[in-house]
Amino acid sequence: MQKVLIAATNSNCGKTTFTMGLLRALKRRGLKVQPYKCGPDYIDPMFHHQASGQESVNLDIVMASKEHVKDIFTRYSENADICVVEGVMGLYDGRDRWHGSSAEIASLLDIPIVLLVNAKSTAYSIAPLLYGFKNFRPEGCKPRILGVVFNMVGSERHFSMLKQACEDVGLECLGYLKRNEKLSVPSRHLGLSIAEMEKLENLINAAADEVVAHVNIDKIVNP
């Protein structure tokens, strides 16, 4: 059973869009995918369910014990081919510094991380940012970054500069998502109408197509 956590440098990097696209792409491969969401969020798990066909499970080490979270993760992953966890906010954003963050959950459950980076309006300057995320290790928290995916990429030349930044920092570049306003997630609220669900289904398929075209899924499934 493989597992991966989708984290980001900060909020609004496109974690949910990428997660939905990856879930649907893996489902298309015939894999049984078990989705999870860091924190108490209950809207994103609805999107996960739509994309994967499986109920998404919350992993929250602020309101629950670490032992309980470990048990939940293990129990729901028993029959899965791959587990995909969507992080919350930025990688190290927790209730108290990094405590309760995606990084702490990834460390607790030994889940490798795909780091999503919003590359809009930047290029090689992303290198020092990546260097910081690669080398920052607070005491007791040792997340493993499997690779980097860039979002909001404007062109192949733009991507080539971002890829060079990854190489110089020593992180593997796993691909990118193009800048596309059609891939924005609907506003979060308490429920989705039938019309909104149809729009969401179109978004999920479009995101999956983008992931299949430009992201190294094989490296995520078999690191």
PDB file of C-alpha atoms in Angstrom:
ATOM      1  CA  MET A   1       0.000   0.000   0.000  1.00  0.00           C
ATOM      2  CA  GLN A   2       1.438   3.348  -1.082  1.00  0.00           C
ATOM      3  CA  LYS A   3       0.713   6.637   0.656  1.00  0.00           C
ATOM      4  CA  VAL A   4       1.308  10.306  -0.100  1.00  0.00           C
ATOM      5  CA  LEU A   5       0.439  13.621   1.509  1.00  0.00           C
ATOM      6  CA  ILE A   6      -0.300  16.654  -0.664  1.00  0.00           C
ATOM      7  CA  ALA A   7       1.074  19.714   1.128  1.00  0.00           C
ATOM      8  CA  ALA A   8       1.820  23.259   0.017  1.00  0.00           C
ATOM      9  CA  THR A   9       4.005  26.201   0.868  1.00  0.00           C
ATOM     10  CA  ASN A  10       0.912  28.189   1.911  1.00  0.00           C
ATOM     11  CA  SER A  11      -2.855  28.348   1.472  1.00  0.00           C
ATOM     12  CA  ASN A  12      -4.334  29.028  -1.980  1.00  0.00           C
ATOM     13  CA  CYS A  13      -1.722  26.985  -3.828  1.00  0.00           C
ATOM     14  CA  GLY A  14      -4.375  24.688  -5.301  1.00  0.00           C
ATOM     15  CA  LYS A  15      -4.091  21.678  -2.962  1.00  0.00           C
ATOM     16  CA  THR A  16      -7.726  20.661  -3.312  1.00  0.00           C
ATOM     17  CA  THR A  17      -7.741  20.945  -7.108  1.00  0.00           C
ATOM     18  CA  PHE A  18      -4.554  18.907  -7.403  1.00  0.00           C
ATOM     19  CA  THR A  19      -5.764  16.356  -4.852  1.00  0.00           C
ATOM     20  CA  MET A  20      -9.054  15.856  -6.703  1.00  0.00           C
ATOM     21  CA  GLY A  21      -7.237  15.516 -10.004  1.00  0.00           C
ATOM     22  CA  LEU A  22      -4.812  12.963  -8.562  1.00  0.00           C
ATOM     23  CA  LEU A  23      -7.600  10.985  -6.898  1.00  0.00           C
ATOM     24  CA  ARG A  24      -9.553  10.762 -10.149  1.00  0.00           C
ATOM     25  CA  ALA A  25      -6.426   9.924 -12.177  1.00  0.00           C
ATOM     26  CA  LEU A  26      -5.586   7.072  -9.799  1.00  0.00           C
ATOM     27  CA  LYS A  27      -9.178   5.854  -9.879  1.00  0.00           C
ATOM     28  CA  ARG A  28      -9.013   5.775 -13.677  1.00  0.00           C
ATOM     29  CA  ARG A  29      -6.052   3.401 -13.328  1.00  0.00           C
ATOM     30  CA  GLY A  30      -8.320   1.003 -11.483  1.00  0.00           C
ATOM     31  CA  LEU A  31      -6.693   1.626  -8.111  1.00  0.00           C
ATOM     32  CA  LYS A  32      -8.679   1.708  -4.889  1.00  0.00           C
ATOM     33  CA  VAL A  33      -7.808   5.071  -3.416  1.00  0.00           C
ATOM     34  CA  GLN A  34      -8.448   6.033   0.208  1.00  0.00           C
ATOM     35  CA  PRO A  35      -8.563   9.831   0.699  1.00  0.00           C
ATOM     36  CA  TYR A  36      -7.912  11.702   3.944  1.00  0.00           C
ATOM     37  CA  LYS A  37      -7.932  15.352   5.016  1.00  0.00           C
ATOM     38  CA  CYS A  38      -5.699  16.931   7.653  1.00  0.00           C
ATOM     39  CA  GLY A  39      -7.639  18.847  10.272  1.00  0.00           C
ATOM     40  CA  PRO A  40     -11.373  19.095  11.053  1.00  0.00           C
ATOM     41  CA  ASP A  41     -12.406  20.280   7.570  1.00  0.00           C
ATOM     42  CA  TYR A  42     -15.600  18.641   6.262  1.00  0.00           C
ATOM     43  CA  ILE A  43     -16.045  20.415   2.922  1.00  0.00           C
ATOM     44  CA  ASP A  44     -12.915  19.165   1.141  1.00  0.00           C
ATOM     45  CA  PRO A  45     -13.734  15.545   2.094  1.00  0.00           C
ATOM     46  CA  MET A  46     -16.966  15.953   0.092  1.00  0.00           C
ATOM     47  CA  PHE A  47     -14.831  16.821  -2.933  1.00  0.00           C
ATOM     48  CA  HIS A  48     -12.542  13.845  -2.233  1.00  0.00           C
ATOM     49  CA  HIS A  49     -15.542  11.519  -2.157  1.00  0.00           C
ATOM     50  CA  GLN A  50     -16.771  12.821  -5.488  1.00  0.00           C
ATOM     51  CA  ALA A  51     -13.340  12.362  -7.066  1.00  0.00           C
ATOM     52  CA  SER A  52     -12.465   8.935  -5.665  1.00  0.00           C
ATOM     53  CA  GLY A  53     -15.748   7.234  -4.849  1.00  0.00           C
ATOM     54  CA  GLN A  54     -14.489   6.599  -1.302  1.00  0.00           C
ATOM     55  CA  GLU A  55     -15.423   8.399   1.911  1.00  0.00           C
ATOM     56  CA  SER A  56     -12.657  10.764   3.011  1.00  0.00           C
ATOM     57  CA  VAL A  57     -11.455  10.581   6.616  1.00  0.00           C
ATOM     58  CA  ASN A  58     -10.241  13.448   8.821  1.00  0.00           C
ATOM     59  CA  LEU A  59      -6.860  13.231  10.538  1.00  0.00           C
ATOM     60  CA  ASP A  60      -6.743  15.776  13.357  1.00  0.00           C
ATOM     61  CA  ILE A  61      -4.084  15.524  16.078  1.00  0.00           C
ATOM     62  CA  VAL A  62      -5.347  18.679  17.794  1.00  0.00           C
ATOM     63  CA  MET A  63      -8.767  17.347  18.814  1.00  0.00           C
ATOM     64  CA  ALA A  64      -7.757  13.671  18.850  1.00  0.00           C
ATOM     65  CA  SER A  65      -4.781  11.777  20.236  1.00  0.00           C
ATOM     66  CA  LYS A  66      -1.908  10.692  18.022  1.00  0.00           C
ATOM     67  CA  GLU A  67      -2.712   7.083  18.833  1.00  0.00           C
ATOM     68  CA  HIS A  68      -6.298   7.573  17.655  1.00  0.00           C
ATOM     69  CA  VAL A  69      -5.141   9.173  14.391  1.00  0.00           C
ATOM     70  CA  LYS A  70      -2.722   6.305  13.784  1.00  0.00           C
ATOM     71  CA  ASP A  71      -5.528   3.810  14.379  1.00  0.00           C
ATOM     72  CA  ILE A  72      -7.924   5.620  12.019  1.00  0.00           C
ATOM     73  CA  PHE A  73      -5.330   5.850   9.270  1.00  0.00           C
ATOM     74  CA  THR A  74      -4.421   2.169   9.568  1.00  0.00           C
ATOM     75  CA  ARG A  75      -8.022   0.988   9.740  1.00  0.00           C
ATOM     76  CA  TYR A  76      -9.206   2.832   6.634  1.00  0.00           C
ATOM     77  CA  SER A  77      -6.083   1.997   4.630  1.00  0.00           C
ATOM     78  CA  GLU A  78      -6.374  -1.770   5.047  1.00  0.00           C
ATOM     79  CA  ASN A  79      -7.979  -2.480   1.667  1.00  0.00           C
ATOM     80  CA  ALA A  80      -6.558   0.473  -0.260  1.00  0.00           C
ATOM     81  CA  ASP A  81      -3.972   0.383  -3.027  1.00  0.00           C
ATOM     82  CA  ILE A  82      -2.902   3.943  -2.222  1.00  0.00           C
ATOM     83  CA  CYS A  83      -3.777   6.526   0.430  1.00  0.00           C
ATOM     84  CA  VAL A  84      -3.867  10.204  -0.521  1.00  0.00           C
ATOM     85  CA  VAL A  85      -3.914  12.786   2.271  1.00  0.00           C
ATOM     86  CA  GLU A  86      -4.668  16.441   1.583  1.00  0.00           C
ATOM     87  CA  GLY A  87      -2.835  18.769   3.939  1.00  0.00           C
ATOM     88  CA  VAL A  88      -4.083  21.957   5.553  1.00  0.00           C
ATOM     89  CA  MET A  89      -2.793  25.495   4.896  1.00  0.00           C
ATOM     90  CA  GLY A  90       1.008  25.535   4.507  1.00  0.00           C
ATOM     91  CA  LEU A  91       3.141  22.502   5.356  1.00  0.00           C
ATOM     92  CA  TYR A  92       4.200  23.753   8.802  1.00  0.00           C
ATOM     93  CA  ASP A  93       1.068  25.718   9.745  1.00  0.00           C
ATOM     94  CA  GLY A  94      -0.367  24.296  12.963  1.00  0.00           C
ATOM     95  CA  ARG A  95      -2.337  25.365  16.005  1.00  0.00           C
ATOM     96  CA  ASP A  96       0.869  26.161  17.877  1.00  0.00           C
ATOM     97  CA  ARG A  97       3.791  26.698  15.509  1.00  0.00           C
ATOM     98  CA  TRP A  98       4.103  23.370  13.647  1.00  0.00           C
ATOM     99  CA  HIS A  99       2.091  21.309  16.162  1.00  0.00           C
ATOM    100  CA  GLY A 100      -0.992  19.898  14.458  1.00  0.00           C
ATOM    101  CA  SER A 101       0.352  20.767  11.014  1.00  0.00           C
ATOM    102  CA  SER A 102       0.505  18.659   7.868  1.00  0.00           C
ATOM    103  CA  ALA A 103       4.224  18.226   8.539  1.00  0.00           C
ATOM    104  CA  GLU A 104       3.579  16.719  11.966  1.00  0.00           C
ATOM    105  CA  ILE A 105       0.910  14.362  10.603  1.00  0.00           C
ATOM    106  CA  ALA A 106       3.224  13.284   7.765  1.00  0.00           C
ATOM    107  CA  SER A 107       5.995  12.611  10.307  1.00  0.00           C
ATOM    108  CA  LEU A 108       3.658  10.752  12.665  1.00  0.00           C
ATOM    109  CA  LEU A 109       2.332   8.446   9.932  1.00  0.00           C
ATOM    110  CA  ASP A 110       5.589   8.277   7.921  1.00  0.00           C
ATOM    111  CA  ILE A 111       3.940   9.614   4.758  1.00  0.00           C
ATOM    112  CA  PRO A 112       6.109  11.104   1.984  1.00  0.00           C
ATOM    113  CA  ILE A 113       5.091  14.572   0.856  1.00  0.00           C
ATOM    114  CA  VAL A 114       4.359  16.042  -2.546  1.00  0.00           C
ATOM    115  CA  LEU A 115       4.928  19.768  -2.100  1.00  0.00           C
ATOM    116  CA  LEU A 116       2.659  21.942  -4.221  1.00  0.00           C
ATOM    117  CA  VAL A 117       4.001  25.408  -5.067  1.00  0.00           C
ATOM    118  CA  ASN A 118       2.107  28.317  -6.593  1.00  0.00           C
ATOM    119  CA  ALA A 119       4.562  29.492  -9.256  1.00  0.00           C
ATOM    120  CA  LYS A 120       2.535  32.451 -10.485  1.00  0.00           C
ATOM    121  CA  SER A 121       4.706  35.562 -11.008  1.00  0.00           C
ATOM    122  CA  THR A 122       7.946  33.810 -10.031  1.00  0.00           C
ATOM    123  CA  ALA A 123      10.575  31.582 -11.617  1.00  0.00           C
ATOM    124  CA  TYR A 124      14.103  30.783 -10.385  1.00  0.00           C
ATOM    125  CA  SER A 125      13.460  32.795  -7.199  1.00  0.00           C
ATOM    126  CA  ILE A 126      11.518  29.737  -6.073  1.00  0.00           C
ATOM    127  CA  ALA A 127      14.881  28.055  -5.337  1.00  0.00           C
ATOM    128  CA  PRO A 128      15.525  29.627  -1.891  1.00  0.00           C
ATOM    129  CA  LEU A 129      11.921  28.897  -0.908  1.00  0.00           C
ATOM    130  CA  LEU A 130      12.357  25.239  -1.825  1.00  0.00           C
ATOM    131  CA  TYR A 131      15.701  25.160  -0.038  1.00  0.00           C
ATOM    132  CA  GLY A 132      14.008  26.334   3.144  1.00  0.00           C
ATOM    133  CA  PHE A 133      11.280  23.702   2.969  1.00  0.00           C
ATOM    134  CA  LYS A 134      13.830  20.996   2.247  1.00  0.00           C
ATOM    135  CA  ASN A 135      16.165  21.854   5.115  1.00  0.00           C
ATOM    136  CA  PHE A 136      13.895  23.210   7.855  1.00  0.00           C
ATOM    137  CA  ARG A 137      13.415  20.460  10.430  1.00  0.00           C
ATOM    138  CA  PRO A 138      11.975  21.479  13.812  1.00  0.00           C
ATOM    139  CA  GLU A 139      12.772  19.135  16.682  1.00  0.00           C
ATOM    140  CA  GLY A 140      10.622  16.021  16.582  1.00  0.00           C
ATOM    141  CA  CYS A 141       9.263  16.711  13.090  1.00  0.00           C
ATOM    142  CA  LYS A 142      11.014  15.153  10.109  1.00  0.00           C
ATOM    143  CA  PRO A 143       8.784  15.213   7.029  1.00  0.00           C
ATOM    144  CA  ARG A 144      10.119  13.619   3.834  1.00  0.00           C
ATOM    145  CA  ILE A 145       9.556  15.550   0.618  1.00  0.00           C
ATOM    146  CA  LEU A 146       9.103  13.109  -2.246  1.00  0.00           C
ATOM    147  CA  GLY A 147       9.025  15.841  -4.864  1.00  0.00           C
ATOM    148  CA  VAL A 148       7.570  19.134  -6.021  1.00  0.00           C
ATOM    149  CA  VAL A 149       4.620  19.975  -8.271  1.00  0.00           C
ATOM    150  CA  PHE A 150       4.215  23.523  -9.543  1.00  0.00           C
ATOM    151  CA  ASN A 151       0.819  25.135 -10.044  1.00  0.00           C
ATOM    152  CA  MET A 152      -0.135  28.160 -12.164  1.00  0.00           C
ATOM    153  CA  VAL A 153       2.662  27.553 -14.682  1.00  0.00           C
ATOM    154  CA  GLY A 154       2.455  29.896 -17.655  1.00  0.00           C
ATOM    155  CA  SER A 155       4.551  28.129 -20.307  1.00  0.00           C
ATOM    156  CA  GLU A 156       7.071  25.369 -20.983  1.00  0.00           C
ATOM    157  CA  ARG A 157       9.882  27.927 -20.603  1.00  0.00           C
ATOM    158  CA  HIS A 158       8.470  28.980 -17.245  1.00  0.00           C
ATOM    159  CA  PHE A 159       8.408  25.332 -16.175  1.00  0.00           C
ATOM    160  CA  SER A 160      11.989  24.758 -17.338  1.00  0.00           C
ATOM    161  CA  MET A 161      13.208  27.525 -14.997  1.00  0.00           C
ATOM    162  CA  LEU A 162      11.209  26.092 -12.108  1.00  0.00           C
ATOM    163  CA  LYS A 163      12.569  22.633 -12.834  1.00  0.00           C
ATOM    164  CA  GLN A 164      16.115  24.021 -12.800  1.00  0.00           C
ATOM    165  CA  ALA A 165      15.442  25.507  -9.363  1.00  0.00           C
ATOM    166  CA  CYS A 166      14.403  22.056  -8.119  1.00  0.00           C
ATOM    167  CA  GLU A 167      17.530  20.451  -9.536  1.00  0.00           C
ATOM    168  CA  ASP A 168      19.826  23.037  -7.950  1.00  0.00           C
ATOM    169  CA  VAL A 169      18.147  22.631  -4.559  1.00  0.00           C
ATOM    170  CA  GLY A 170      18.202  18.842  -4.763  1.00  0.00           C
ATOM    171  CA  LEU A 171      14.456  18.162  -4.902  1.00  0.00           C
ATOM    172  CA  GLU A 172      12.799  16.089  -7.599  1.00  0.00           C
ATOM    173  CA  CYS A 173      10.376  17.934  -9.854  1.00  0.00           C
ATOM    174  CA  LEU A 174       7.278  15.800 -10.396  1.00  0.00           C
ATOM    175  CA  GLY A 175       5.526  18.086 -12.866  1.00  0.00           C
ATOM    176  CA  TYR A 176       3.136  20.979 -13.058  1.00  0.00           C
ATOM    177  CA  LEU A 177      -0.384  22.253 -13.620  1.00  0.00           C
ATOM    178  CA  LYS A 178      -0.937  24.958 -16.197  1.00  0.00           C
ATOM    179  CA  ARG A 179      -2.418  28.321 -15.330  1.00  0.00           C
ATOM    180  CA  ASN A 180      -6.113  27.747 -15.943  1.00  0.00           C
ATOM    181  CA  GLU A 181      -8.896  29.694 -14.278  1.00  0.00           C
ATOM    182  CA  LYS A 182     -11.307  26.860 -15.090  1.00  0.00           C
ATOM    183  CA  LEU A 183      -9.522  24.737 -12.493  1.00  0.00           C
ATOM    184  CA  SER A 184     -10.636  26.848  -9.528  1.00  0.00           C
ATOM    185  CA  VAL A 185     -12.599  25.028  -6.827  1.00  0.00           C
ATOM    186  CA  PRO A 186     -16.181  26.215  -6.130  1.00  0.00           C
ATOM    187  CA  SER A 187     -16.720  28.330  -3.028  1.00  0.00           C
ATOM    188  CA  ARG A 188     -16.817  26.263   0.145  1.00  0.00           C
ATOM    189  CA  HIS A 189     -20.202  26.208   1.829  1.00  0.00           C
ATOM    190  CA  LEU A 190     -22.467  23.781   3.638  1.00  0.00           C
ATOM    191  CA  GLY A 191     -23.801  21.940   0.604  1.00  0.00           C
ATOM    192  CA  LEU A 192     -23.621  21.591  -3.158  1.00  0.00           C
ATOM    193  CA  SER A 193     -26.627  21.816  -5.461  1.00  0.00           C
ATOM    194  CA  ILE A 194     -27.110  19.398  -8.349  1.00  0.00           C
ATOM    195  CA  ALA A 195     -25.900  22.051 -10.793  1.00  0.00           C
ATOM    196  CA  GLU A 196     -22.819  22.678  -8.673  1.00  0.00           C
ATOM    197  CA  MET A 197     -22.112  18.948  -8.459  1.00  0.00           C
ATOM    198  CA  GLU A 198     -22.166  18.763 -12.250  1.00  0.00           C
ATOM    199  CA  LYS A 199     -19.696  21.649 -12.417  1.00  0.00           C
ATOM    200  CA  LEU A 200     -17.545  19.944  -9.804  1.00  0.00           C
ATOM    201  CA  GLU A 201     -17.521  16.724 -11.825  1.00  0.00           C
ATOM    202  CA  ASN A 202     -16.329  18.661 -14.882  1.00  0.00           C
ATOM    203  CA  LEU A 203     -13.631  20.317 -12.770  1.00  0.00           C
ATOM    204  CA  ILE A 204     -12.447  16.989 -11.377  1.00  0.00           C
ATOM    205  CA  ASN A 205     -12.137  15.459 -14.838  1.00  0.00           C
ATOM    206  CA  ALA A 206     -10.322  18.531 -16.161  1.00  0.00           C
ATOM    207  CA  ALA A 207      -7.925  18.450 -13.202  1.00  0.00           C
ATOM    208  CA  ALA A 208      -7.343  14.715 -13.722  1.00  0.00           C
ATOM    209  CA  ASP A 209      -6.566  15.292 -17.400  1.00  0.00           C
ATOM    210  CA  GLU A 210      -4.034  17.943 -16.390  1.00  0.00           C
ATOM    211  CA  VAL A 211      -2.423  15.674 -13.807  1.00  0.00           C
ATOM    212  CA  VAL A 212      -2.175  12.798 -16.289  1.00  0.00           C
ATOM    213  CA  ALA A 213      -0.643  15.073 -18.929  1.00  0.00           C
ATOM    214  CA  HIS A 214       1.936  16.899 -16.818  1.00  0.00           C
ATOM    215  CA  VAL A 215       2.607  15.075 -13.533  1.00  0.00           C
ATOM    216  CA  ASN A 216       4.758  11.970 -12.985  1.00  0.00           C
ATOM    217  CA  ILE A 217       2.076   9.814 -11.376  1.00  0.00           C
ATOM    218  CA  ASP A 218       4.256   6.702 -11.602  1.00  0.00           C
ATOM    219  CA  LYS A 219       6.788   8.306  -9.274  1.00  0.00           C
ATOM    220  CA  ILE A 220       4.021   9.024  -6.758  1.00  0.00           C
ATOM    221  CA  VAL A 221       2.619   5.487  -6.957  1.00  0.00           C
ATOM    222  CA  ASN A 222       6.053   3.812  -6.948  1.00  0.00           C
ATOM    223  CA  PRO A 223       8.611   6.204  -5.400  1.00  0.00           C
TER     224      PRO A 223
END
